[in-house]
CSV table of C-alpha atoms in Angstrom, one decimal:
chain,number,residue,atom,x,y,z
A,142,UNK,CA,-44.9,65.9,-67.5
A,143,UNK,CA,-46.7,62.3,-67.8
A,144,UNK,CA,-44.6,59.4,-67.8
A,145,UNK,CA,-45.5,56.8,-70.2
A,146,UNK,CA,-46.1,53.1,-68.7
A,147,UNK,CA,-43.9,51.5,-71.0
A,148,UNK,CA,-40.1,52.6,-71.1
A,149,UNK,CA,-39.1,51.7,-74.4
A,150,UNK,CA,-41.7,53.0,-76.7
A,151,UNK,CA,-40.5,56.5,-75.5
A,152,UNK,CA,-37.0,55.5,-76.6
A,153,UNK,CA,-35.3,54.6,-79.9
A,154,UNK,CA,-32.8,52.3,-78.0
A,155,UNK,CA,-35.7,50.7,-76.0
A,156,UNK,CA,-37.3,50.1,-79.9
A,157,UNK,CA,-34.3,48.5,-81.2
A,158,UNK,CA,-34.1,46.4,-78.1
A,159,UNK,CA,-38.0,45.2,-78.8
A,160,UNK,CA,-36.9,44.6,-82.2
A,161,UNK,CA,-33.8,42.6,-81.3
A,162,UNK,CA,-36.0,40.5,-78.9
A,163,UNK,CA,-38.3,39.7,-81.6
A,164,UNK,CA,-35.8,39.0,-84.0
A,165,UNK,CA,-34.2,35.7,-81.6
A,166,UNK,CA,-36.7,32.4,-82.3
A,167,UNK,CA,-37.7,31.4,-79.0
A,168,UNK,CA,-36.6,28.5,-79.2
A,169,UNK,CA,-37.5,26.4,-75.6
A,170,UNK,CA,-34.4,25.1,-73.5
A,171,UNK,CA,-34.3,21.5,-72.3
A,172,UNK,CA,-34.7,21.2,-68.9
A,173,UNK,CA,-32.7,19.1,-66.9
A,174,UNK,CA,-33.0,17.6,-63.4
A,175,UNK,CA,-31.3,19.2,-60.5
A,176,UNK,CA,-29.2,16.6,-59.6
A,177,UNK,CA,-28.8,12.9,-60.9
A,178,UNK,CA,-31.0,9.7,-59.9
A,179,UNK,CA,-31.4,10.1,-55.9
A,180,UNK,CA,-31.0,5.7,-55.6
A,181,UNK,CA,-27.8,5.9,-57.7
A,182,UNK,CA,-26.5,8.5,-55.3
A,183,UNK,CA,-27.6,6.8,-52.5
A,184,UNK,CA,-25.7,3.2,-53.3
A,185,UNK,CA,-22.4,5.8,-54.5
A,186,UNK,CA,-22.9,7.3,-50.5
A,187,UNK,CA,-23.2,3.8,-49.2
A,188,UNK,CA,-20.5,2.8,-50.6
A,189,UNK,CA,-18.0,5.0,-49.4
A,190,UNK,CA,-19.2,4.6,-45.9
A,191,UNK,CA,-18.5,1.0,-46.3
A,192,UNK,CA,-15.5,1.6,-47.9
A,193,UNK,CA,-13.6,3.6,-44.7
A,194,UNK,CA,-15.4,1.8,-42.0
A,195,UNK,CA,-13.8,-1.8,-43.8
A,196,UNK,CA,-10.6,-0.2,-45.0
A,197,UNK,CA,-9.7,1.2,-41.5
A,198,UNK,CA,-10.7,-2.4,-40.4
A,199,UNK,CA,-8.1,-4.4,-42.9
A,200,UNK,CA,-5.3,-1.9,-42.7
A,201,UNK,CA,-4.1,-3.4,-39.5
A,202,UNK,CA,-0.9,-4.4,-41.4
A,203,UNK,CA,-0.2,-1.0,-42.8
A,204,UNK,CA,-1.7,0.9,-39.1
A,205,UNK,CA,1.6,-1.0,-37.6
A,206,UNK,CA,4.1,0.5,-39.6
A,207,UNK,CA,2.4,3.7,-41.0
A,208,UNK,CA,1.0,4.7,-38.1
A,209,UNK,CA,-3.1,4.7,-36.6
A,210,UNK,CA,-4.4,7.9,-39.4
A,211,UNK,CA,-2.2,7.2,-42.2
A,212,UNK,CA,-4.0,4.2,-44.3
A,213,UNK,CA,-7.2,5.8,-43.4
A,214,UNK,CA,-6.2,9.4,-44.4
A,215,UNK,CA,-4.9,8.3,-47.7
A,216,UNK,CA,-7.9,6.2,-48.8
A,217,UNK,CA,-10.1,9.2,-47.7
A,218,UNK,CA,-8.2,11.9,-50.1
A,219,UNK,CA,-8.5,9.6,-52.6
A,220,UNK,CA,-12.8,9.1,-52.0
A,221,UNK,CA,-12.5,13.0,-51.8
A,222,UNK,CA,-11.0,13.3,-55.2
A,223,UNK,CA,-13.0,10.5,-56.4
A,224,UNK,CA,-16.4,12.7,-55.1
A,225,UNK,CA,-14.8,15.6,-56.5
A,226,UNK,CA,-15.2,13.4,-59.7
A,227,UNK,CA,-18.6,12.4,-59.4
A,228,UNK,CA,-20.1,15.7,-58.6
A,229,UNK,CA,-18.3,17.5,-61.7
A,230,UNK,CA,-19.0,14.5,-64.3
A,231,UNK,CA,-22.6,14.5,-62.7
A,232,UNK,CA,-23.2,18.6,-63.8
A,233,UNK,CA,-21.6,17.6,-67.7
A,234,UNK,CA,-24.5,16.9,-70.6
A,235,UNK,CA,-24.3,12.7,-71.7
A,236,UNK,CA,-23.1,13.8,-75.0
A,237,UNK,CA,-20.2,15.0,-74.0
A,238,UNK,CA,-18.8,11.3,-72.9
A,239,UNK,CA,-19.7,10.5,-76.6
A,240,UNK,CA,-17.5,13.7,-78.0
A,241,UNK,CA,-14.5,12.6,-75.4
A,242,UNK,CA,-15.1,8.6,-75.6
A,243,UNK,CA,-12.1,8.3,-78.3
A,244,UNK,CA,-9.9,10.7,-76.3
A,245,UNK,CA,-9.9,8.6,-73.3
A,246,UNK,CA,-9.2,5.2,-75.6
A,247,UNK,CA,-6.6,6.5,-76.9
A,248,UNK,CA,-5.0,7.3,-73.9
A,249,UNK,CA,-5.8,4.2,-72.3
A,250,UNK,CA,-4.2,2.0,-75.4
A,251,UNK,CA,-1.3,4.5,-75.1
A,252,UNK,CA,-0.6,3.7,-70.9
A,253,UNK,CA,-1.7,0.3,-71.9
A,254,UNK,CA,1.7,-0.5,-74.5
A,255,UNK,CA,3.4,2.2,-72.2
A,256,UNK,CA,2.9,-0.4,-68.9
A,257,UNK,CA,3.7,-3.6,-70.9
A,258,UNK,CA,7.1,-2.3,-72.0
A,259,UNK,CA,8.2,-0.3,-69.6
A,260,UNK,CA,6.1,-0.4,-66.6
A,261,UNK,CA,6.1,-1.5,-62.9
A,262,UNK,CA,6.2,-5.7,-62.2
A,263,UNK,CA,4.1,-6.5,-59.9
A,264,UNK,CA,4.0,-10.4,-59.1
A,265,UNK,CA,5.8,-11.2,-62.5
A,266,UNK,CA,3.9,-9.0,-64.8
A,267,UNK,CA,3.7,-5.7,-65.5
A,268,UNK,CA,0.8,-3.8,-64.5
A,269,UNK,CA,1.3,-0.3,-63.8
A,270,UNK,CA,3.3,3.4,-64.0
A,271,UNK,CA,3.7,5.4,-61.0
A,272,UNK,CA,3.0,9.3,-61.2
A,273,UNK,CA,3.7,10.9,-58.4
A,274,UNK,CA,2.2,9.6,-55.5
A,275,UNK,CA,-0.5,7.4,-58.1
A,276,UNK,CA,-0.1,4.0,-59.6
A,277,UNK,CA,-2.1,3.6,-62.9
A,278,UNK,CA,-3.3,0.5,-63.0
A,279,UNK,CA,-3.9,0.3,-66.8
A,280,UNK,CA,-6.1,-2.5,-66.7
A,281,UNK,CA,-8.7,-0.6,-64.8
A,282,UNK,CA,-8.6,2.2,-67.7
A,283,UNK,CA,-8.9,0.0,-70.5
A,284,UNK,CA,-12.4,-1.6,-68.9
A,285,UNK,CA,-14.1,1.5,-68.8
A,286,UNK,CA,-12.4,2.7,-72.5
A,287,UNK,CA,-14.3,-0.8,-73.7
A,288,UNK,CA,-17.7,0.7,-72.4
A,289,UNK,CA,-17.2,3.8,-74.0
A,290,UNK,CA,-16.3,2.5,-77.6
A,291,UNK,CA,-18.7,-0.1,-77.6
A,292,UNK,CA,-21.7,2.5,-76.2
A,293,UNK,CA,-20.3,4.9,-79.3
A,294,UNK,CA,-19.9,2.2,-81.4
A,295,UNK,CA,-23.3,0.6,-80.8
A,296,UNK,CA,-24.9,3.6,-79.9
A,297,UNK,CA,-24.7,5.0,-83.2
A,298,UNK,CA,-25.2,1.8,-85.3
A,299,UNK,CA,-29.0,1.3,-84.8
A,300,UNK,CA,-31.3,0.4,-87.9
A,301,UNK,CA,-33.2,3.3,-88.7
A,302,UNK,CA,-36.7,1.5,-89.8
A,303,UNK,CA,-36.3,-1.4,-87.2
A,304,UNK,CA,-34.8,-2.9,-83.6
A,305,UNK,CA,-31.8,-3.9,-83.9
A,306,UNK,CA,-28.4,-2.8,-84.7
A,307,UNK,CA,-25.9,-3.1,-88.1
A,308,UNK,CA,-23.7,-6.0,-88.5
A,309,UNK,CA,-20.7,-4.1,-89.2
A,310,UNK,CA,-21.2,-2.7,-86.0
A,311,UNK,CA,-21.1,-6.1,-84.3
A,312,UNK,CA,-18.1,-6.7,-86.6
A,313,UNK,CA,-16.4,-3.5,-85.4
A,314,UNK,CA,-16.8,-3.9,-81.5
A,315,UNK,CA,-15.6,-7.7,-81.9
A,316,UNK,CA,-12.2,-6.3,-83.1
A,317,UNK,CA,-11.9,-3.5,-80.5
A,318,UNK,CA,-12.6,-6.0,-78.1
A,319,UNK,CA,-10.2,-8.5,-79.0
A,320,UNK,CA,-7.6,-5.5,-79.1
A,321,UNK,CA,-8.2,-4.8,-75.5
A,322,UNK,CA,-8.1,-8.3,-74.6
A,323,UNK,CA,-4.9,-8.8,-76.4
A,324,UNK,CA,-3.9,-5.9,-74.3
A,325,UNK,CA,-4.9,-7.4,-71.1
A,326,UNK,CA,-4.0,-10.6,-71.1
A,327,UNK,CA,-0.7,-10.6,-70.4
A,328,UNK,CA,-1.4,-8.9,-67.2
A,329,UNK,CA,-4.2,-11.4,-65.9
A,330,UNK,CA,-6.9,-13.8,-67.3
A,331,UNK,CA,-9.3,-12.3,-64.7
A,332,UNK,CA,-9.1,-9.3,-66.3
A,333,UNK,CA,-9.2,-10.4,-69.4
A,334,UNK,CA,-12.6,-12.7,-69.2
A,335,UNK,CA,-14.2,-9.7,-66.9
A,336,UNK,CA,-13.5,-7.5,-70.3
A,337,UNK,CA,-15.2,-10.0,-72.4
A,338,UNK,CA,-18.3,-10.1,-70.1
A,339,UNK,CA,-18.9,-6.5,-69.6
A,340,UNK,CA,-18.6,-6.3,-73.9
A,341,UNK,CA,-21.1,-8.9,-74.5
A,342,UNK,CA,-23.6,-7.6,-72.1
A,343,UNK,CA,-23.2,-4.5,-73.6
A,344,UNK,CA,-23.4,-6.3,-77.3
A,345,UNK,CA,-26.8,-7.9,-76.2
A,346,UNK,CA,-27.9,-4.9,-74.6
A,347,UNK,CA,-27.2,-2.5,-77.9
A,348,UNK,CA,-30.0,-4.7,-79.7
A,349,UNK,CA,-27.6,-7.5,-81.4
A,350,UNK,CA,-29.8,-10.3,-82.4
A,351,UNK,CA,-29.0,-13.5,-80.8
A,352,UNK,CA,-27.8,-15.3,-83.4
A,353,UNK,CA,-25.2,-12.8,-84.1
A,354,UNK,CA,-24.3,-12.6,-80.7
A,355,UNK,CA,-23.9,-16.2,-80.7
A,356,UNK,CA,-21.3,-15.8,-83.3
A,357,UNK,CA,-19.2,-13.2,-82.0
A,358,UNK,CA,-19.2,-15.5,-78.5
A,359,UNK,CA,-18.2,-18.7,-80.5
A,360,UNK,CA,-15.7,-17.1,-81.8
A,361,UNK,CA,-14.2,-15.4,-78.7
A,362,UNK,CA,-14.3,-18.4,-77.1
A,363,UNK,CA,-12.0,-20.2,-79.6
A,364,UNK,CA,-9.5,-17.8,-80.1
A,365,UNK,CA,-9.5,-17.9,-76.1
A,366,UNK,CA,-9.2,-21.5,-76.0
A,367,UNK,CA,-6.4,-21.4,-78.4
A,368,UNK,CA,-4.7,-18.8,-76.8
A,369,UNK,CA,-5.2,-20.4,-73.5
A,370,UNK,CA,-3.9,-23.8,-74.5
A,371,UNK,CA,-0.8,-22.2,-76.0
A,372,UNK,CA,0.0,-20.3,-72.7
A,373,UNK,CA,-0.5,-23.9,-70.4
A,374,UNK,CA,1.0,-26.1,-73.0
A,375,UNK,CA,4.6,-23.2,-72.8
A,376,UNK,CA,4.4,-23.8,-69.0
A,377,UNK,CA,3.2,-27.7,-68.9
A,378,UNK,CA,6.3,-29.0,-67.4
A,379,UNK,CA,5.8,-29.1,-63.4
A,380,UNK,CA,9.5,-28.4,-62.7
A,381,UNK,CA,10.0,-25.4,-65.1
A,382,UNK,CA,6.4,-23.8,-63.9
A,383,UNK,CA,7.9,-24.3,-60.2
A,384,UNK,CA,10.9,-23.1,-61.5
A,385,UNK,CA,9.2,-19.7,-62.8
A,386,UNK,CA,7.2,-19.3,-60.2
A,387,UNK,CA,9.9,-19.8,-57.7
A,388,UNK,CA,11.7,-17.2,-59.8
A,389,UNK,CA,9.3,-14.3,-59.1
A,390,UNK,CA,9.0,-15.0,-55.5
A,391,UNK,CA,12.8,-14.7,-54.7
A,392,UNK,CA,12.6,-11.5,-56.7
A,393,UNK,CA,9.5,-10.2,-54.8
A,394,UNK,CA,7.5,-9.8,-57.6
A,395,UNK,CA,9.0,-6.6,-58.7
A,396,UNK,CA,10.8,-8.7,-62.0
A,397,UNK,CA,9.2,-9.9,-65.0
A,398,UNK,CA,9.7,-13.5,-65.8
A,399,UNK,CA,8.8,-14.7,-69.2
A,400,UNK,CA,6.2,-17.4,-68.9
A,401,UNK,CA,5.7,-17.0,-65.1
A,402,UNK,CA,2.1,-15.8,-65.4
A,403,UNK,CA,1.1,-18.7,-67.3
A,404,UNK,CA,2.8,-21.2,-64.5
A,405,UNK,CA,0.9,-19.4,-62.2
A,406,UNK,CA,-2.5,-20.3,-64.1
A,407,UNK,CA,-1.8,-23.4,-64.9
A,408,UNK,CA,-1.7,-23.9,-61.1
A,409,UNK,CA,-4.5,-22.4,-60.2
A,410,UNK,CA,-6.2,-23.7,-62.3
A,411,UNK,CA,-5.0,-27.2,-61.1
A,412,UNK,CA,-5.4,-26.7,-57.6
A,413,UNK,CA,-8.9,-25.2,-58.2
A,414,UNK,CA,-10.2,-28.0,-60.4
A,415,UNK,CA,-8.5,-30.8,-59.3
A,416,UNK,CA,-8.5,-30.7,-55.3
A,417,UNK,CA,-10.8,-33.0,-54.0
A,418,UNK,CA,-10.0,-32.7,-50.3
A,419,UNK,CA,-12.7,-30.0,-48.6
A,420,UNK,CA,-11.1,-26.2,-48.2
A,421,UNK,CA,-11.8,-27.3,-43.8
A,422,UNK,CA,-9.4,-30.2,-44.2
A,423,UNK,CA,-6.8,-29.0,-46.2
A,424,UNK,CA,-3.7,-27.7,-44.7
A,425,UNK,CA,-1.8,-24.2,-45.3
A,426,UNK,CA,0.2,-24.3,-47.7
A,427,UNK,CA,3.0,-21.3,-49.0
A,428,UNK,CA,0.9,-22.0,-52.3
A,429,UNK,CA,-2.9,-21.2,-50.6
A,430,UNK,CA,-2.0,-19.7,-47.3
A,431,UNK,CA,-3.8,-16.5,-48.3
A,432,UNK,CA,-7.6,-18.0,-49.8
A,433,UNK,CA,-7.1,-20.4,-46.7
A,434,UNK,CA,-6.9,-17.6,-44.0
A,435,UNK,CA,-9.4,-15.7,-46.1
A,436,UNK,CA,-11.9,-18.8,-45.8
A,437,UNK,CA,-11.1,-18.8,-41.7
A,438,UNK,CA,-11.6,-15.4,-41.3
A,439,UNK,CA,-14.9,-15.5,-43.4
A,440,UNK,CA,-15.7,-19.2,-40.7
A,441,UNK,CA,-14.9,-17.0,-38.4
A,442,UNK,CA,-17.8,-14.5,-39.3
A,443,UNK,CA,-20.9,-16.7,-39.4
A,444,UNK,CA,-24.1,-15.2,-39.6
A,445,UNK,CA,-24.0,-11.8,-37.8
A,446,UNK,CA,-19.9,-11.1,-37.8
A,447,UNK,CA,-17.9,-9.8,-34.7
A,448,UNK,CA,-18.1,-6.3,-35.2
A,449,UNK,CA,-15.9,-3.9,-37.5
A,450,UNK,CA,-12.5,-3.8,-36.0
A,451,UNK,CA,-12.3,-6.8,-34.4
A,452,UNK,CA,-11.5,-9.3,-37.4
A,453,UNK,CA,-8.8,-11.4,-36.3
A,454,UNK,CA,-7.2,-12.7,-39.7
A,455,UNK,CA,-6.7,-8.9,-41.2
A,456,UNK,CA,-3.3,-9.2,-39.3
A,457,UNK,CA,-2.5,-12.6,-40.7
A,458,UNK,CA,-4.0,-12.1,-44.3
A,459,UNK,CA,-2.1,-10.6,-46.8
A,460,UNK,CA,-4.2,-7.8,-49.3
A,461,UNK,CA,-6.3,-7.5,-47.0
A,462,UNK,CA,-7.0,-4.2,-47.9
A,463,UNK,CA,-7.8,-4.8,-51.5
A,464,UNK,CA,-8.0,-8.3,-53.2
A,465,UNK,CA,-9.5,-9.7,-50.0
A,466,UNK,CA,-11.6,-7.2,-48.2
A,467,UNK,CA,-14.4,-9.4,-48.6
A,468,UNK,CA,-13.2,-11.9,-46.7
A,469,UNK,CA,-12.8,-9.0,-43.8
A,470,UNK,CA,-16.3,-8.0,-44.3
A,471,UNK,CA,-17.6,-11.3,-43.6
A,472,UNK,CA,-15.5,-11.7,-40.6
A,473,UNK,CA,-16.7,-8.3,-39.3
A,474,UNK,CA,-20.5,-8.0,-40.3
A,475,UNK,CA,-21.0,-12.1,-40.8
A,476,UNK,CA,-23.5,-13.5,-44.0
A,477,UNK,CA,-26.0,-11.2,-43.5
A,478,UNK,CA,-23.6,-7.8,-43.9
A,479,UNK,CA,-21.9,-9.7,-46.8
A,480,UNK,CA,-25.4,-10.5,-48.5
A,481,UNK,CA,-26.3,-7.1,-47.9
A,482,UNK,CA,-23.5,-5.6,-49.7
A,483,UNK,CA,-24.0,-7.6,-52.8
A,484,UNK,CA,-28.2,-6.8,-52.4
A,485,UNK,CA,-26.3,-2.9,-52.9
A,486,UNK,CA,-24.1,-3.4,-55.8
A,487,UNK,CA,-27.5,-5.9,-57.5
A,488,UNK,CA,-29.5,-2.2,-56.6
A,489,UNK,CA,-27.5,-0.3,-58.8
A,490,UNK,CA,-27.5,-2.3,-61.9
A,491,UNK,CA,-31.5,-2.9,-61.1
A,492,UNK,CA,-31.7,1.1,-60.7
A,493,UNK,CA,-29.9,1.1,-64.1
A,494,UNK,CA,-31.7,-0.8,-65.7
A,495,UNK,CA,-35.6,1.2,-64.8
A,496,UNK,CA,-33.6,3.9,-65.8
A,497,UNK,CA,-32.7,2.8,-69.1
A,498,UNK,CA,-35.8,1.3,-70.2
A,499,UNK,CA,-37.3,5.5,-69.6
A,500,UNK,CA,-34.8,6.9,-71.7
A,501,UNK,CA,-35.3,7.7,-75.5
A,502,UNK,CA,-32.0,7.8,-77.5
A,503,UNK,CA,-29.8,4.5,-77.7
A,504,UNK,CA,-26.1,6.2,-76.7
A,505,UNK,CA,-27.1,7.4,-73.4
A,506,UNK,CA,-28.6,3.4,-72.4
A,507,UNK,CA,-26.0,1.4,-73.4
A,508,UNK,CA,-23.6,3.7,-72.1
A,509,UNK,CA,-25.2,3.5,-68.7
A,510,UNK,CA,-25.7,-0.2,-68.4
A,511,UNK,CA,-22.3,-1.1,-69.7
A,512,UNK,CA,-20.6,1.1,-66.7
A,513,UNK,CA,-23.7,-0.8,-64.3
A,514,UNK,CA,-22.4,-4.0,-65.7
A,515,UNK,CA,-18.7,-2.9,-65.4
A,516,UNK,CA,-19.5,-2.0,-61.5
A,517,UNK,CA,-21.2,-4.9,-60.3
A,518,UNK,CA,-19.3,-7.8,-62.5
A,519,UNK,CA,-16.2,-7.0,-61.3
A,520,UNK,CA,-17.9,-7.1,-57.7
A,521,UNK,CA,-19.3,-10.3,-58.4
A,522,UNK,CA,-15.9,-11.7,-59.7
A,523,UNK,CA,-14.4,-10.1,-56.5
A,524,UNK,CA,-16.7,-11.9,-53.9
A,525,UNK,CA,-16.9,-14.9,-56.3
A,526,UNK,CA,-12.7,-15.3,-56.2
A,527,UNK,CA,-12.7,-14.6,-52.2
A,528,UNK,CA,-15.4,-17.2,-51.3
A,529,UNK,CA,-14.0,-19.6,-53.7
A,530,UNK,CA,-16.5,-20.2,-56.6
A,531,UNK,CA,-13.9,-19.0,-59.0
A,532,UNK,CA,-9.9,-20.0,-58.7
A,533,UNK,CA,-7.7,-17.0,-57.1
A,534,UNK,CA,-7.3,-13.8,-59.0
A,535,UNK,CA,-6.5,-10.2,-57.9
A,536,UNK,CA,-9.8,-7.6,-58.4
A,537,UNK,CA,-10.7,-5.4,-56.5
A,538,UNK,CA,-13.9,-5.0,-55.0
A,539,UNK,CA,-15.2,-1.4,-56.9
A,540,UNK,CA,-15.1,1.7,-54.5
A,541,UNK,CA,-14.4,0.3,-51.3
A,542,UNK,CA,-10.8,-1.6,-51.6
A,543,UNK,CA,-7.5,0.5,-51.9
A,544,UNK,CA,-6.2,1.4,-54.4
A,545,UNK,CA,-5.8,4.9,-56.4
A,546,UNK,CA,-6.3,3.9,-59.7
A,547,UNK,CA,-9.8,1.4,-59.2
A,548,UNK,CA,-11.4,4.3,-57.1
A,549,UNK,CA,-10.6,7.1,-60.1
A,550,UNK,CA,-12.3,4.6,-62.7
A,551,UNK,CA,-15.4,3.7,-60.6
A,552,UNK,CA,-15.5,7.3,-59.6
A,553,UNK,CA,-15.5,8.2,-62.9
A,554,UNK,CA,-18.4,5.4,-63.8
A,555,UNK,CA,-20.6,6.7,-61.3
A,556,UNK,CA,-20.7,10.4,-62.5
A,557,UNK,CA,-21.7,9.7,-65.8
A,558,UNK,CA,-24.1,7.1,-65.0
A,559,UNK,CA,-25.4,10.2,-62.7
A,560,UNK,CA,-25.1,12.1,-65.7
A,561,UNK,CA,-27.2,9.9,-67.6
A,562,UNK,CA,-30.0,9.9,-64.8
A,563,UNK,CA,-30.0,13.6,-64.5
A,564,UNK,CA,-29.9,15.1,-68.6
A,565,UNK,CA,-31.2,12.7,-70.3
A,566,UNK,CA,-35.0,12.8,-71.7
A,567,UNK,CA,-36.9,9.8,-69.6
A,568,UNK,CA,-40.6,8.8,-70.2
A,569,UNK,CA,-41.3,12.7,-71.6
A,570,UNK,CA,-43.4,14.9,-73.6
A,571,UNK,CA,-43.2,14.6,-77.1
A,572,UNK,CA,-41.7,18.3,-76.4
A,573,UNK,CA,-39.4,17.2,-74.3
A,574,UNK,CA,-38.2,14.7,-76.8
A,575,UNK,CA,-38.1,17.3,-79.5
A,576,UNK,CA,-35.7,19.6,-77.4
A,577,UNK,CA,-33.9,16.2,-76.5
A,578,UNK,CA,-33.3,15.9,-80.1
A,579,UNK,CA,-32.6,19.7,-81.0
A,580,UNK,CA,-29.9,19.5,-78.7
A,581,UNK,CA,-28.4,16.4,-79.8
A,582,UNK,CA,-25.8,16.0,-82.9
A,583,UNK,CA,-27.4,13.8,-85.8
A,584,UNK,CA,-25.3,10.7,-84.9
A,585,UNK,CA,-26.6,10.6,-81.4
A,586,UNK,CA,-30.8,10.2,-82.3
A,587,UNK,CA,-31.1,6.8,-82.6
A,588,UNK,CA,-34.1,5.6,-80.7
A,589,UNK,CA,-33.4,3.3,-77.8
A,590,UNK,CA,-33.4,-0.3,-78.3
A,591,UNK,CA,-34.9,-0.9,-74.8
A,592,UNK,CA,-37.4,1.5,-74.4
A,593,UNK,CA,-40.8,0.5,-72.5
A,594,UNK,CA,-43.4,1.8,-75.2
């Protein structure tokens, strides 16, 4: 008995399985790369390392009464889960963030009204819901919901026969962006400006022409300036703004005052603009004891620092931890550590950018350089507010000061711009930019706006 060299012609089940197999189009798969841009990882790693080295390094405070481990332990869970994050968003296909984006605004609108009726006060306003052993800090949701509507929202919008994208679309990320800023601004003008900056950048970015763009800022910037000028003028007397203010510090900040928030502008503001004295000759005040010791400790740096773990003003400086860890950067690793953390956070949106101008399809671009922006603005406004070239506001600096909820959203940010890196088509094939397209729904094949020809 011979046996034949091929199994399934001396079988009817091996003929119907030819058959079958002949019957499927072979259609080719898109490929994707293994894991997501290599420099974007490496600033993510960086990060993190900076993070607990300078956390562990400001928490002298908290190490007193929680104990050597306990600061440290905390903030490393939460850069666990936050990894955790990255690596799973990182393995997800782009055009799922588009399919999801609307979920996510929804909920953040939702905890948004939730917070400003009913949740936590912190320092007269309202900024947060506790679950468990996490604080949602709703302002940090409803940035990165403004990236993914307006990436959506511009992303699908593009003309079809030139650059450039529909006026109506303009039209329609101007009124969600005035939503979320009506949303914000009662718990901080900081926020609220930060928003605006990260949407226009995006705006510009999505192929608005100037002109239009020029409109859209004109007329943010009067409805700002008429909202703003209502807030000062409803807290222009000196005695009641005092009298506010005084209010929320006897309560320790855990009541809501009506009007206290703009008191506290207005004084900022005033004490920003209209000091003349130099920060070295003023004296410490209850009003600027904390930028003042945040200035001495940052004096107290100079050019090369004194080492991490020996600042001498994280015992003396309140939020160290989080709105000031700048300061305690400077103090520990001097200028040039401080000018080689921002060089870091000006890598990534650089990285993003060569990135974007590869890619082929509009969604996935905008989408990536609007959470790049959203990263390294709010870093910018961070060290900006703690060396003083802006007047004093609470951010935190993205990934590496506590906090739960700003390590979640940046998290977050930094898979799917991983995401973006690793499954989207860059500088291809015209087969690969066929399978791009096969894969993609109709809405999402509009040609990027930014593409190097």
């Amino acid at each position: 008995m011979t046996l034949d060299s091929n199994p399934t012609s001396a079988s009817p089940f091996g003929n119907i399985a030819a058959a079958a197999t002949k019957a499927i189009p072979s259609a080719p798969a898109a490929t994707f790369r293994r894991h997501g841009d290599k420099y974007i990882w490496g600033v993510y790693i960086a990060l993190c390392l900076v993070s607990i080295i300078e956390l562990y390094s400001a928490s002298s405070r908290e190490v007193a009464s929680a104990g050597v481990y306990g600061p440290i332990v905390r903030h490393l869970s939460m850069l666990l889960a936050g990894f955790g994050i990255v690596w799973t968003l990182e393995r997800m296909h782009y055009k799922w963030f588009y399919a999801l984006a609307y979920v996510f605004v929804g909920f953040s609108v939702l905890l948004m009204v939730y917070i400003t009726f009913f949740g936590d006060v912190i320092n007269g306003a309202r900024r947060s819901v506790t679950l468990g052993p996490l604080a949602l800090q709703g302002a940090e949701f409803i940035k990165l919901s403004a990236v993914l509507a307006i990436a959506k929202i511009m992303g699908t919008s593009q003309k079809a026969k030139s650059i450039g994208v529909e006026t109506r679309a303009v039209v329609i990320s101007g009124i969600v962006i005035a939503i979320f800023c009506g949303l914000l601004l009662p718990q901080g003008l900081t926020n609220t400006i930060l928003l605006t900056g990260i949407a226009g950048a995006m705006i510009l970015i999505g192929g608005t022409e100037w002109k239009k763009v020029l409109m859209l800022a004109g007329v943010f910037a009067l409805l700002m300036g008429c909202v703003g000028v209502y807030k000062l003028l409803g807290s222009s007397s000196d005695e009641k703004s005092a009298e506010l203010t005084e209010a929320v510090v006897n309560t320790g900040g855990t009541e809501s005052v009506a009007g206290a928030r703009q008191g506290t502008w207005k004084k900022r503001l005033d004490r920003f603009f209209g000091d003349s004295i130099p920060k070295y000759e003023m004296e410490i005040t209850a009003e600027n004891r904390q930028e003042m010791l945040s200035y001495i400790a940052q004096a107290n740096g100079g050019l090369i620092g004194v080492f991490p773990g020996n600042s001498r003003e994280t015992a003396r400086l309140p939020l160290a931890f989080s709105d000031y860890i700048y300061a305690i950067i400077l103090e520990d690793v001097g200028f040039i550590g401080g000018t080689a953390l921002l060089v870091l956070y000006l890598i990534l949106l650089a990285r993003a950018g060569m990135i974007a101008q590869r890619c082929h399809r509009a969604f996935p671009v905008i989408l990536l350089m609007g959470l790049a922006v959203m990263i390294v603005l709010q870093a910018l406004f961070h060290m900006a507010i703690t060396t003083g070239t802006f007047p004093v506001s609470g951010q935190p600096l993205p990934l590496i000061s506590k906090g739960g909820t700003s390590i979640l959203i940046t998290s977050i940010a930094f898979g799917m711009m991983l995401s973006v890196s690793r499954t989207a088509v860059q500088k291809g094939t015209t087969q690969q930019i066929k399978e791009e397209l096969n894969a993609l729904p109709e809405e999402l094949r509009a040609d990027n706006p930014v593409e190097l020809k």
